[in-house]
Amino acid sequence: MLVPALPLAAAPATDPNLALALKVLPALAVILLAAAVCGRLATMVMQPRVVGEMVAGVLLGPTLFGALFPDAQAALFSADVRPILYVLSTIGLTLYMFLVGAGIDHDARAPGELRKASALAASGIGSPMVLGLGAGLLLWDRLSRPDVGRWEFALFLGGALSLTAFPMLARILYERGLQNTRVGRLTLLAASIDDAVAWCLLAALSAVHLGGGPSDTLRTIGLTAAFAAVMLGVVARLLRPLGRQVARTGRFGAGAVYVVVLVPLTAGYITDAIGVYSVFGGFIAGLAMPREPAFRAALHGRMMDVVSTLLLPVFFAFSGLNTHLAGIAGGPALLAFAVILAAAFCGKYFGCSLATRGLGFGWRESWAVGAMMNARGLMILIFINIGLAQGMITQELFAMLVLVAVLTTASALPLYKLALPERIERAEAAEAESLAGRERAAA
């Protein structure tokens, strides 16, 4: 008896899951290719790779790809592909913020270092927050959604402008051997404080915006505070043996990998259920991780490449799909953008530079700190994507803040090199290495 053969070509049409996979895979391939090319071009012009990856996301959106090849972009990023990209980007952001939280060093070596870092962080938050509040109150009628109050809008804008790209800052310092210099440690501590405060502000704004009433808002804030207390007080203690084990062996076993992946994903799920974005849960989970330097180094070595190479470009592309730069055309829109950019740049750069000078550093070091603290990188993109997803900002303001992210991040390294030429930088790195050597010998 002959059995009729089934046509293989019909498989994709009859299997909706396979059909969806065959749509998602080309989109991922294009995203990764664009990120790789633009990232390489960025390094060729002395910019961090993340600047090129951010630009790649914008170029894949309606600004360039969608304008030149609208049919191809609509087919590549179709309506059924975008939810998959959103899920991947959300997982990537949760894990990335987990790694950011886990990489923050709470310790201060030199006497008074934490006090100085707190003063710098206060200027890094206060100056752009005040200018951002002023810009928000001024532009509320022009840029806000009708269901968002004037002060809520202004606080969101001020919070977005007060962020610092802590991971990018850490990468610049480590690549140049400056992480243990006075300027390096001060800036890392201050940036970590800045970002922690900004994320707490966003959690509170999300609770207010989505709460539906004073009682619901207070409930959300209370549950978020309780979650953070349990993570930092209970879960952190339970994880200490894991930290000692990894520090002793220098690597993660299979069981440890499951733990460090499940903890941030579970924390993200819980904060989403509370009413706060999952990224906040990932960040708190990172803060709860063991603080041993060997543990942090092993964790970043195991996870960062996968997260930053595969998942973050998806997030940049998803952000780019929501970025309509054509909406910034026209006199009023360009004037509004200029006001926001000026508030962002002046608040961070001059505020942090003058604060560093007031702490007793030289002018060169002070301007270098201001340049690094002014970079916003990926952090502001995460912040404003949450605002857009939760209906706190418009597409127009989102596009403006994407440009602010790109421009302030791209200006950071040139301004830093202008303030600290290579010969001065090498001398400070050598001094820091000599001090670290003496500390190791004394220990």
XYZ file of C-alpha atoms in Angstrom, residues 107-402:
296
model
C 32.699 49.989 49.643
C 34.739 53.155 50.049
C 38.476 52.911 50.681
C 39.763 56.384 51.375
C 38.518 58.333 54.425
C 35.628 60.567 53.459
C 35.269 58.984 50.021
C 31.615 58.059 50.496
C 30.854 61.558 51.772
C 32.523 63.135 48.731
C 30.759 60.708 46.372
C 27.427 61.551 47.991
C 28.103 65.270 47.507
C 28.976 64.694 43.842
C 25.890 62.503 43.409
C 23.729 65.213 44.967
C 25.001 67.731 42.414
C 24.611 65.134 39.638
C 20.977 64.680 40.621
C 20.092 68.135 41.883
C 21.335 70.347 39.039
C 19.745 68.417 36.121
C 16.651 67.726 38.236
C 16.094 71.438 38.872
C 16.728 72.356 35.234
C 14.626 69.393 34.056
C 11.776 70.426 36.360
C 11.944 73.958 34.965
C 11.964 72.683 31.391
C 9.106 70.295 32.161
C 6.939 72.985 33.731
C 7.687 75.267 30.771
C 6.992 72.644 28.093
C 4.092 70.791 29.719
C 1.457 72.417 27.494
C 3.551 71.675 24.397
C 4.774 68.091 24.970
C 2.696 66.346 27.641
C -0.129 63.859 27.274
C -3.487 65.282 28.399
C -3.859 62.712 31.203
C -0.464 63.514 32.786
C -0.271 66.313 35.331
C 2.189 69.178 35.099
C 4.294 68.117 38.093
C 4.263 64.432 37.139
C 5.509 65.365 33.673
C 8.173 67.703 35.063
C 9.391 65.118 37.596
C 9.684 62.478 34.889
C 11.737 64.800 32.682
C 13.949 65.816 35.591
C 14.488 62.171 36.573
C 15.417 61.201 33.021
C 17.964 64.019 32.757
C 19.538 63.150 36.140
C 20.647 59.671 35.019
C 24.280 58.714 34.384
C 25.406 55.803 32.189
C 27.016 53.889 35.066
C 27.959 50.773 32.999
C 29.542 52.857 30.245
C 31.361 54.966 32.817
C 32.736 51.819 34.466
C 33.859 50.439 31.091
C 35.758 53.636 30.211
C 37.541 53.686 33.566
C 38.439 49.979 33.536
C 39.704 50.107 29.964
C 42.012 52.989 30.928
C 43.128 51.553 34.276
C 41.586 54.475 36.191
C 39.045 52.573 38.288
C 41.232 52.806 41.420
C 42.245 56.457 41.053
C 40.660 59.086 43.282
C 38.643 60.402 40.341
C 37.665 56.926 39.158
C 36.342 55.643 42.481
C 34.616 58.932 43.282
C 32.833 58.972 39.913
C 31.783 55.307 40.077
C 30.325 55.704 43.564
C 28.522 58.941 42.632
C 27.090 57.488 39.410
C 25.776 54.414 41.225
C 24.018 56.641 43.775
C 22.590 58.814 40.974
C 21.108 55.867 39.139
C 19.707 54.202 42.263
C 17.877 57.420 43.192
C 16.571 57.854 39.638
C 15.185 54.313 39.555
C 13.464 54.836 42.892
C 11.926 58.037 41.507
C 10.699 56.160 38.429
C 9.190 53.443 40.626
C 7.304 56.113 42.590
C 6.134 57.888 39.409
C 4.952 54.578 37.942
C 3.031 53.866 41.122
C 1.395 57.303 41.020
C 0.595 57.101 37.305
C -0.800 53.554 37.306
C -2.217 53.461 40.814
C -5.644 54.800 39.965
C -6.024 56.562 43.325
C -4.145 57.622 46.493
C -4.787 54.313 48.297
C -3.628 52.227 45.329
C -0.562 54.427 44.891
C 0.414 54.106 48.555
C -0.153 50.347 48.335
C 2.157 50.052 45.326
C 4.863 52.170 46.973
C 4.551 50.198 50.214
C 4.783 46.842 48.446
C 7.794 48.039 46.449
C 9.549 49.181 49.636
C 8.738 45.853 51.323
C 10.050 43.941 48.301
C 13.310 45.917 48.364
C 13.676 45.337 52.117
C 13.179 41.566 51.737
C 15.619 41.358 48.827
C 18.345 43.415 50.516
C 17.777 42.075 54.022
C 16.780 38.407 53.597
C 17.668 37.233 50.089
C 21.077 38.933 50.242
C 21.940 36.924 53.366
C 20.781 33.670 51.776
C 23.047 34.324 48.794
C 26.214 34.929 50.813
C 27.310 31.245 50.797
C 27.011 31.285 46.997
C 29.290 34.315 46.881
C 31.910 32.631 49.068
C 31.763 29.457 46.966
C 32.236 31.304 43.671
C 34.974 33.490 45.172
C 36.791 30.351 46.340
C 36.538 28.411 43.058
C 36.612 31.372 40.662
C 33.758 30.027 38.527
C 30.022 29.332 38.472
C 28.758 25.775 38.705
C 25.555 24.704 36.961
C 23.461 25.250 40.097
C 24.878 28.736 40.631
C 24.000 29.751 37.070
C 20.372 28.731 37.623
C 20.274 30.849 40.790
C 21.716 34.009 39.253
C 19.283 33.790 36.329
C 16.161 32.836 38.305
C 16.611 35.482 41.025
C 16.440 38.559 38.712
C 13.688 37.070 36.511
C 11.593 36.222 39.584
C 12.267 39.655 41.065
C 11.228 41.256 37.772
C 7.994 39.252 37.732
C 7.197 40.295 41.307
C 7.746 44.002 40.672
C 5.654 43.793 37.506
C 2.866 42.189 39.556
C 3.205 44.962 42.149
C 2.807 47.578 39.433
C 6.439 48.635 38.938
C 8.385 47.744 35.797
C 10.399 44.503 35.898
C 13.664 46.371 35.308
C 13.440 47.754 38.857
C 13.182 44.214 40.206
C 16.262 43.183 38.250
C 18.217 46.143 39.636
C 17.266 45.353 43.254
C 18.153 41.681 42.655
C 21.591 42.827 41.504
C 22.075 44.897 44.653
C 21.225 41.775 46.685
C 24.000 39.715 45.073
C 27.154 38.889 47.084
C 29.674 41.728 47.143
C 32.904 39.729 46.770
C 34.953 41.199 43.882
C 35.697 37.688 42.569
C 31.963 36.892 42.480
C 31.155 40.092 40.594
C 33.939 39.469 38.096
C 32.799 35.873 37.482
C 29.159 36.947 37.129
C 29.927 39.639 34.571
C 32.264 37.339 32.692
C 29.583 34.665 32.467
C 26.568 36.797 31.535
C 27.490 40.253 30.231
C 28.620 39.231 26.741
C 25.414 37.315 26.016
C 23.172 40.039 27.402
C 24.980 42.967 25.747
C 25.623 41.246 22.390
C 22.329 39.440 21.822
C 19.579 41.030 23.905
C 20.494 44.718 24.201
C 20.618 45.322 20.404
C 17.034 44.031 20.333
C 16.130 46.695 22.881
C 17.869 49.417 20.846
C 15.971 48.311 17.755
C 12.649 48.207 19.622
C 13.358 51.745 20.890
C 14.215 52.817 17.343
C 10.899 51.542 16.045
C 9.219 54.031 18.422
C 11.519 56.932 17.536
C 9.996 59.323 14.982
C 12.611 62.020 14.523
C 10.566 63.581 11.731
C 8.188 64.782 14.455
C 10.871 67.143 15.781
C 10.812 69.214 12.577
C 9.569 72.777 12.801
C 10.488 75.789 14.892
C 8.496 75.085 18.093
C 9.626 71.449 18.269
C 13.285 72.319 17.654
C 13.133 75.057 20.285
C 11.632 72.625 22.810
C 14.356 70.099 22.009
C 17.054 72.768 22.427
C 15.681 73.660 25.873
C 15.721 69.996 26.983
C 19.209 69.374 25.579
C 20.585 72.505 27.258
C 19.044 71.484 30.593
C 20.496 67.984 30.243
C 24.004 69.073 29.264
C 24.438 72.064 31.553
C 22.882 70.376 34.576
C 25.218 67.387 34.537
C 28.403 68.739 32.977
C 28.722 72.038 34.778
C 26.983 70.893 37.973
C 29.258 67.869 38.460
C 32.401 69.713 37.334
C 31.889 72.575 39.796
C 30.979 70.140 42.586
C 34.160 68.123 41.966
C 36.225 71.311 42.019
C 34.579 72.217 45.330
C 35.680 68.851 46.754
C 39.330 69.815 46.258
C 40.158 68.331 42.849
C 41.977 70.192 40.081
C 40.161 71.770 37.175
C 41.299 69.075 34.714
C 39.995 66.269 36.910
C 36.797 68.219 37.577
C 36.002 68.721 33.885
C 36.788 65.027 33.250
C 34.316 63.987 35.951
C 31.666 66.310 34.511
C 32.168 64.799 31.059
C 31.792 61.223 32.302
C 28.793 61.964 34.520
C 27.081 63.694 31.578
C 26.915 60.460 29.549
C 23.470 58.859 29.822
C 23.802 55.956 27.393
C 21.509 53.009 27.815
C 20.152 54.100 31.198
C 18.020 56.967 29.899
C 16.725 54.771 27.050
C 15.469 52.228 29.586
C 13.930 55.030 31.648
C 12.032 56.630 28.768
C 10.921 53.291 27.285
C 9.220 52.554 30.578
C 7.614 55.995 30.475
C 6.375 55.433 26.929
C 5.070 51.941 27.677
C 3.179 53.196 30.732
C 1.703 56.211 28.938
C 3.625 58.884 30.871
C 5.196 60.582 27.816
C 4.399 61.188 24.163
C 6.159 59.802 21.088
C 7.494 63.303 20.398
C 9.168 63.688 23.791
C 10.450 60.109 23.528
C 12.207 60.964 20.239
C 13.723 64.099 21.767
C 15.092 62.192 24.741
C 16.546 59.507 22.450
